[in-house]
XYZ file of C-alpha atoms in Angstrom:
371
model
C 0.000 0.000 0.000
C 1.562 3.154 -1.283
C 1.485 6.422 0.657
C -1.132 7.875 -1.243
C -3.965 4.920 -0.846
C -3.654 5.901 2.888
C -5.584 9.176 1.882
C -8.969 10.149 0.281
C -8.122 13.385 -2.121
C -9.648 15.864 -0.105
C -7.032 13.672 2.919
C -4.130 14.475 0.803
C -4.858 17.733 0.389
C -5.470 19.029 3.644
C -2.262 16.862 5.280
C -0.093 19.590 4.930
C -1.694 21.361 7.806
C -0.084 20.557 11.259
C -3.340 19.471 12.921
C -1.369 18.929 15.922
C -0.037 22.092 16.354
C -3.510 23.476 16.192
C -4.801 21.561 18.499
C -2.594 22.945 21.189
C -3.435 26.183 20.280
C -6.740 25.393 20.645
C -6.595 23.918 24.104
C -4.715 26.852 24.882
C -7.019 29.402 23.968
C -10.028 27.271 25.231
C -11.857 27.107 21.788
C -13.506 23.689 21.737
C -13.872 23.990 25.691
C -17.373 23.375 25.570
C -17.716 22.329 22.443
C -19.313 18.439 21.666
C -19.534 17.705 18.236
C -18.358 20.682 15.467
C -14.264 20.905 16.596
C -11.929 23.581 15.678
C -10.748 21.187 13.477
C -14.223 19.690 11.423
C -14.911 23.581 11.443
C -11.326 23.714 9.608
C -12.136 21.052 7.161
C -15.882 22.142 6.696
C -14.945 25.505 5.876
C -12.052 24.536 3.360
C -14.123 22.077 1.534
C -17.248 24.953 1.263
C -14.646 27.601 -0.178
C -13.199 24.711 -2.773
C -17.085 23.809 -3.678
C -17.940 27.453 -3.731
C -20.702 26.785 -1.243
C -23.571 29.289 -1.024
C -24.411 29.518 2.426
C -24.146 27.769 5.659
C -27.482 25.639 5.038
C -25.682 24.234 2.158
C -22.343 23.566 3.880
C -25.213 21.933 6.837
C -27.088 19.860 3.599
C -23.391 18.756 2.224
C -23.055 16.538 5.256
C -25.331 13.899 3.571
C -22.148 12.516 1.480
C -20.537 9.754 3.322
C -17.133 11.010 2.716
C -17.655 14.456 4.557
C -19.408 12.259 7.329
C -15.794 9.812 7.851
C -13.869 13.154 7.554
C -15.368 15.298 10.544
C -16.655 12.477 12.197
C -20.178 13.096 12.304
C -23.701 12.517 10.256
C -25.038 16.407 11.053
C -24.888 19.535 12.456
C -27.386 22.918 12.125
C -26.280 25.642 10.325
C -27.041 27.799 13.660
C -24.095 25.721 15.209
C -21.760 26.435 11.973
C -22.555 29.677 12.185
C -21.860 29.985 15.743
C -18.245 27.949 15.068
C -17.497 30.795 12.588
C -17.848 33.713 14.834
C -16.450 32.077 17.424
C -12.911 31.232 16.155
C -9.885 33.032 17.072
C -8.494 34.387 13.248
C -5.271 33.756 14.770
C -5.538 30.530 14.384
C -6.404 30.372 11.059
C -3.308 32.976 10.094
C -0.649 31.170 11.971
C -1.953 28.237 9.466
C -1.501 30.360 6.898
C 2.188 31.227 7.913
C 2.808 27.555 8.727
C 1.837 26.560 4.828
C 3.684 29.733 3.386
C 7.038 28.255 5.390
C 6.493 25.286 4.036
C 6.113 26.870 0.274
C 9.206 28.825 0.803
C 10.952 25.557 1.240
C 10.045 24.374 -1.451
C 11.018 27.601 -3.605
C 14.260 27.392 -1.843
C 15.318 23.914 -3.161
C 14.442 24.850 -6.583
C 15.447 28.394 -6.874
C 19.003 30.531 -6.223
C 17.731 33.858 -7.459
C 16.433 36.717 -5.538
C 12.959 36.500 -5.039
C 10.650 39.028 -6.808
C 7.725 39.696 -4.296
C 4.873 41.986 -5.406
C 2.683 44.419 -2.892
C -1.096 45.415 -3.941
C -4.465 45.479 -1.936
C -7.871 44.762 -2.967
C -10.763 45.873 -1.450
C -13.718 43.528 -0.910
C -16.775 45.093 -0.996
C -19.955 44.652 1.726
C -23.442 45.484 2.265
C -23.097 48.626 4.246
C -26.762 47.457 5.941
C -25.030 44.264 7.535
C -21.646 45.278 7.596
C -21.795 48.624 9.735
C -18.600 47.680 11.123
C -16.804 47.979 7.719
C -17.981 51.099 6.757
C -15.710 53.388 4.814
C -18.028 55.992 2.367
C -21.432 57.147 3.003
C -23.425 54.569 1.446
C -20.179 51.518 1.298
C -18.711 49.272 3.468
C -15.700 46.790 3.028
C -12.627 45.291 4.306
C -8.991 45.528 2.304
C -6.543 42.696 1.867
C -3.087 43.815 1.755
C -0.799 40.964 -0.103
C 2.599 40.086 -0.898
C 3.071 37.343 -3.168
C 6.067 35.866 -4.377
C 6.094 35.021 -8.410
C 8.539 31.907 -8.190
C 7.686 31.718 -12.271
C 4.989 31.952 -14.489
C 3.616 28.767 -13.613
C 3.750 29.292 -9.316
C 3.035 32.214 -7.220
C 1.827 32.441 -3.770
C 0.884 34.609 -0.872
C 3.520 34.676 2.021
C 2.215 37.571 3.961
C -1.538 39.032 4.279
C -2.624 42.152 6.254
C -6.740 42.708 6.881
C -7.918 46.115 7.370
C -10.898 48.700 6.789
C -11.281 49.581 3.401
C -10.263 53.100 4.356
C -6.875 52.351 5.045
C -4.329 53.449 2.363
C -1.945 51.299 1.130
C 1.248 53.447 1.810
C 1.038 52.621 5.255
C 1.607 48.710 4.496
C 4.963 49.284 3.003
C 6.617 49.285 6.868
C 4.796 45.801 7.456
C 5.154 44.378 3.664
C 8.787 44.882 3.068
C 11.075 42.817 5.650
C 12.995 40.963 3.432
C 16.788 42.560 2.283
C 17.066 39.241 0.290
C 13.935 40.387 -1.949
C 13.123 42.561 -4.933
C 10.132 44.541 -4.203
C 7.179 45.312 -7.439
C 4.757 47.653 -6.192
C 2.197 50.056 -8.206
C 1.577 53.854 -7.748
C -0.727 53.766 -4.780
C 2.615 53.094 -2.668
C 4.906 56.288 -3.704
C 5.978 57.947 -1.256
C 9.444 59.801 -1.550
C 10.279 59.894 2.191
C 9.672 55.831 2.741
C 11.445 55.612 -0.637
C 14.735 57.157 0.581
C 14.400 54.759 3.800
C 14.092 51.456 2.317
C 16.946 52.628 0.432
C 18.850 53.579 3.055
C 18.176 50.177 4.959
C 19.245 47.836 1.844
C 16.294 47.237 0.687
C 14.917 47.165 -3.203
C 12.363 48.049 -5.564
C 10.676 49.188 -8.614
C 7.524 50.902 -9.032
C 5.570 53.154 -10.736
C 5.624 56.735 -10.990
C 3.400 59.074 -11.429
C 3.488 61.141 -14.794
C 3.508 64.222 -13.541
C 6.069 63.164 -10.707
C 8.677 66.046 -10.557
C 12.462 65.022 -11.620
C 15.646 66.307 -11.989
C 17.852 64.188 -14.540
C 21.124 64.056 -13.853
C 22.372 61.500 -15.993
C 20.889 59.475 -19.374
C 21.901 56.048 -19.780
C 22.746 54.831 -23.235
C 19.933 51.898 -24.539
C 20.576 49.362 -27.380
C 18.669 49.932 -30.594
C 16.285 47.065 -30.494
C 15.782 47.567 -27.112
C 11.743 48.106 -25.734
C 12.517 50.411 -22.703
C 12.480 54.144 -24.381
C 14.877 55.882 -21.654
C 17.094 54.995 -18.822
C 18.248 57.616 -16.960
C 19.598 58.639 -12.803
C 17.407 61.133 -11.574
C 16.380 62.705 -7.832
C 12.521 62.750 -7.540
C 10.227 65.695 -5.566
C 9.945 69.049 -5.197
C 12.782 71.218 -4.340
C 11.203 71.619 -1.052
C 10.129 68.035 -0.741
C 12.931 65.923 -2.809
C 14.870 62.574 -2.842
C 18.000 62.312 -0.787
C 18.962 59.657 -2.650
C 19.671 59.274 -6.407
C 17.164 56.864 -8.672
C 16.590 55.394 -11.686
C 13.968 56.033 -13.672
C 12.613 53.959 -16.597
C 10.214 54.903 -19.799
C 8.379 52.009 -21.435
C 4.991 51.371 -23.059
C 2.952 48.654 -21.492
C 0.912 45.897 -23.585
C -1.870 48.601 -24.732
C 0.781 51.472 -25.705
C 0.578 53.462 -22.508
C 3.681 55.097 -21.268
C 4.824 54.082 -18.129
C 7.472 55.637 -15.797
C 9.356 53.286 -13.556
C 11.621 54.084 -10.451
C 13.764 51.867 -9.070
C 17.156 51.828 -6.477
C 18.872 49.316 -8.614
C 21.780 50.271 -11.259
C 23.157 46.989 -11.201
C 20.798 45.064 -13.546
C 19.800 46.124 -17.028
C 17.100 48.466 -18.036
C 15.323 45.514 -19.990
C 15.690 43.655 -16.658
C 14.340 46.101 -15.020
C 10.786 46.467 -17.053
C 10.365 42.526 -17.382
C 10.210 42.326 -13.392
C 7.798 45.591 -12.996
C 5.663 43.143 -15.779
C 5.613 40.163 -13.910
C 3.260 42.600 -11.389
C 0.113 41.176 -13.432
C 0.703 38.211 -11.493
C -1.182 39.691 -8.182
C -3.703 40.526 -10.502
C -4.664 37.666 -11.808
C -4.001 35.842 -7.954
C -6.788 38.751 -7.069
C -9.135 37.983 -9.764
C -8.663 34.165 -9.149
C -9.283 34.703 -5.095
C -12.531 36.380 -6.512
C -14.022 34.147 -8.944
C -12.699 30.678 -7.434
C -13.381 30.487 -3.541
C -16.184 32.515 -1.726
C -15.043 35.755 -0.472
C -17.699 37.362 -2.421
C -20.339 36.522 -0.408
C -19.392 36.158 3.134
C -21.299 33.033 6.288
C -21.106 35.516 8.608
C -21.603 39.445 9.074
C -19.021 40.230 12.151
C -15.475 41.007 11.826
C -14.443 37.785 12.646
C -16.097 35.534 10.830
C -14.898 37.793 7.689
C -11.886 37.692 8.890
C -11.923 33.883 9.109
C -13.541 33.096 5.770
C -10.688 35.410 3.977
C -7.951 33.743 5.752
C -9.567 30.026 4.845
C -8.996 31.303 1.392
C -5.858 31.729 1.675
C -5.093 28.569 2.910
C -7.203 26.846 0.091
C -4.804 28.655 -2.035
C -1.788 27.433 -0.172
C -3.185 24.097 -0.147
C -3.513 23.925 -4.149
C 0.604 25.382 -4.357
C 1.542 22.502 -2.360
C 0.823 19.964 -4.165
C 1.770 21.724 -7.093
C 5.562 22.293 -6.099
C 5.387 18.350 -4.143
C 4.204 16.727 -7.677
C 6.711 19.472 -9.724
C 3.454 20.037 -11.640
C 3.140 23.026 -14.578
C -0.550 22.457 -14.316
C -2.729 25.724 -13.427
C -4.063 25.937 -10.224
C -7.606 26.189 -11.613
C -6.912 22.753 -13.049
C -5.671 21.293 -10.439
C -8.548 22.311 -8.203
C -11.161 21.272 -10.280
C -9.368 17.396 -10.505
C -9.739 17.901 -6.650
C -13.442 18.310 -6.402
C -13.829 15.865 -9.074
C -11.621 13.243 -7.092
C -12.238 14.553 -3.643
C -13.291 10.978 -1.447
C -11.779 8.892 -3.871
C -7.882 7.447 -3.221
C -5.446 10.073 -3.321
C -3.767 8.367 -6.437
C -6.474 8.939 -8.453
C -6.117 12.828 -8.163
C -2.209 12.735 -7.855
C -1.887 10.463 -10.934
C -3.874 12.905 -13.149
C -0.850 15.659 -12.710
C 1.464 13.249 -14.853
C -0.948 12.405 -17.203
C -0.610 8.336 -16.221
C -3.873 6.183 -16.642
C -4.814 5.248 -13.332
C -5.514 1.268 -12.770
C-alpha cells in the first residue's frame, strides 16, 4: 500500500496542515472547551471544503453533510447551520493565520530547493466590498462598506506564485502605510504600483538595503542628472539617474527612472534603487506585477469571499484567511508533484476526485492512466 492509498483526495490535500499544532493552540485558547460535536478542526475542514465547492451559504455547507465522505472526515452525520454559524464567529483568526504562515514556510521551502535567485515579491491590496446594511462595522463611504486585503506574493515563475504575507484592514486604510509591514525581506526585490509612492519611505528602504521598482506618477517632478545609453532594439524608451520631488520636498537619494509602453501602448514611468541590472531587466520584473492581478481575480471568482457566512469582523476575517489557505493548499501539491498544471486545473481534478484514493487525483498531474 503506497502512501497515497492511505488518503482520500480531499485527505491528501489538507495533510499539509499541522493538525497537531492546532490543536494545542486550541486547548490553549479554550476554543472547543465546551464544544461536543463541530471541533476547531471539522470547522477547519468544513470551511475549506465549502470555499473549494464554492458553497452558497451555511445551510448548504449543513445539507453537504449527507455525502458519506464528509461524514468519515469530521466524524459526524449532522450539524445545524445555527451551530456552523456559531463555530465561525467564534474562532480566534489567529488561528487560522498562523496556518496560513505555517503553509507559506512550508512553500518557501520548497522555492528554496528549486530556486538561487532573488525572489521578486509583489505588494497590492484589494478591497472587498460589503453590504453597508449588515456590515456597519466595515464602513468606509457614506453609502459603502468593506474590508482591504493587503498581499505580498512571491512570483517563483509563471507557472507558481503564492501569498507569504496578508494584512486585513478597513477599506479606508491606504496602502502606503503597508509598506513598513510588507517589506522585511533585504534578500527580496520589491514590485509595487503607484498607490505606494511615497518619496520619504522611498529614501528609507533605500537607506536600509532594501529594493524596488515601481511606478511613478506622470507628472512626478524630476531632476535628470544623468541618461543612460539603450541598445537599438531595445523596448525600454529611456534609462536615466534622476532625484525625484519638489525642491522643497525631494529625494536624498539618487534613482533610476525607466520609460516604457505597457501591452496597450501606454507610457509608463518606472523608479527603481537598482543600477546593477539592465534596463530591460528592469521592465520585465515591474511586468511580472500582473501576477497579483490575476491571484486577485482568481481569489474572486474561485473560492467565496464574495459573499461572506457571517456578518461580524471575525467571521470575515476567518472566511478570507480560509482562502488563503485553500490557495496554499492547491501550491503545495503543485511544487510536491513538480506540476506546470494551473491551479484552476488542479482544483477542479480535486473536487472531481475529492473521497476517492489520493492516487487517483495525484496520478492525473502526470498524465498516467490510473488502474
Amino acid at each position: 500500500m503506497d502512501k497515497h492509498t492511505l488518503f482520500s483526495s480531499f485527505g491528501k490535500w489538507i495533510s499539509p496542515i499541522n493538525f497537531q499544532q492546532l490543536q494545542e493552540q486550541v486547548t490553549n485558547l479554550r476554543q472547543d472547551a465546551y464544544t461536543k460535536k463541530l471541533t476547531t478542526e471539522a470547522y477547519i475542514k468544513l470551511f475549506l471544503l465549502a470555499h473549494l465547492q464554492e458553497t452558497d451559504s451555511l445551510a448548504a455547507i449543513s445539507d453537504g453533510l449527507l455525502d458519506e465522505g464528509l461524514q468519515q472526515e469530521v466524524g459526524f452525520q449532522a450539524i445545524s447551520s445555527s451551530q456552523l454559524s456559531r463555530k465561525h464567529r467564534a474562532i480566534d483568526p489567529t488561528l487560522l493565520s498562523t496556518i496560513f504562515v505555517d503553509l507559506v514556510q512550508r512553500i518557501r521551502y520548497f522555492h528554496r530547493q528549486s530556486s538561487a535567485r532573488m525572489p521578486l515579491k509583489i505588494i497590492d491590496s484589494s478591497t472587498i466590498p460589503l453590504d453597508l446594511t449588515r456590515y456597519k462595522w466595515a464602513e468606509f463611504r457614506k453609502t459603502k462598506a468593506g474590508v482591504k486585503l493587503h498581499l505580498r506574493l512571491v512570483y517563483m515563475d509563471r507557472h507558481t506564485t503564492y501569498p507569504d504575507k496578508a494584512v486585513l484592514t478597513p477599506a479606508k486604510e491606504h496602502d502606503r502605510g503597508q509598506l513598513e509591514v510588507l517589506v522585511d525581506d533585504k534578500e527580496a526585490m520589491y514590485v509595487f504600483d503607484r498607490g505606494y509612492i511615497d518619496y520619504e519611505r522611498f529614501d528609507r528602504m533605500t537607506d536600509d538595503g532594501y529594493f524596488f521598482v515601481s511606478r511613478l506618477r506622470k507628472n512626478a517632478f524630476v531632476r535628470v542628472l544623468e541618461s543612460f545609453s539603450l541598445t537599438d532594439d531595445s523596448p525600454v524608451l529611456s534609462d536615466q539617474m534622476v532625484v525625484i520631488g519638489s525642491p522643497q520636498n525631494r529625494t536624498e537619494n539618487v534613482f533610476r527612472l525607466l520609460k516604457v509602453d505597457d501591452t496597450k501602448g501606454n507610457q509608463l514611468l518606472l523608479i527603481t534603487n537598482r543600477f546593477d541590472i539592465s534596463a530591460e531587466e528592469i521592465a520585465d520584473i515591474y511586468r511580472d506585477r500582473w501576477a497579483v492581478e490575476l491571484f486577485f481575480k482568481w481569489l474572486k471568482q474561485h473560492v467565496k469571499i464574495k459573499a461572506f457566512y457571517g456578518f461580524d469582523e471575525t467571521a470575515v476575517h476567518n472566511q478570507i484567511f480560509l482562502a488563503l489557505i485553500v490557495y496554499c493548499l492547491h501550491v503545495l501539491i503543485q511544487l510536491e508533484t513538480n506540476s506546470k498544471k494551473r491551479i484552476l486545473q488542479i482544483s477542479r481534478w480535486l473536487k472531481a476526485a475529492l473521497w476517492k484514493p489520493s492516487r487517483v487525483w495525484i496520478r492525473r498531474f502526470d498524465n498516467r492512466s490510473v488502474p
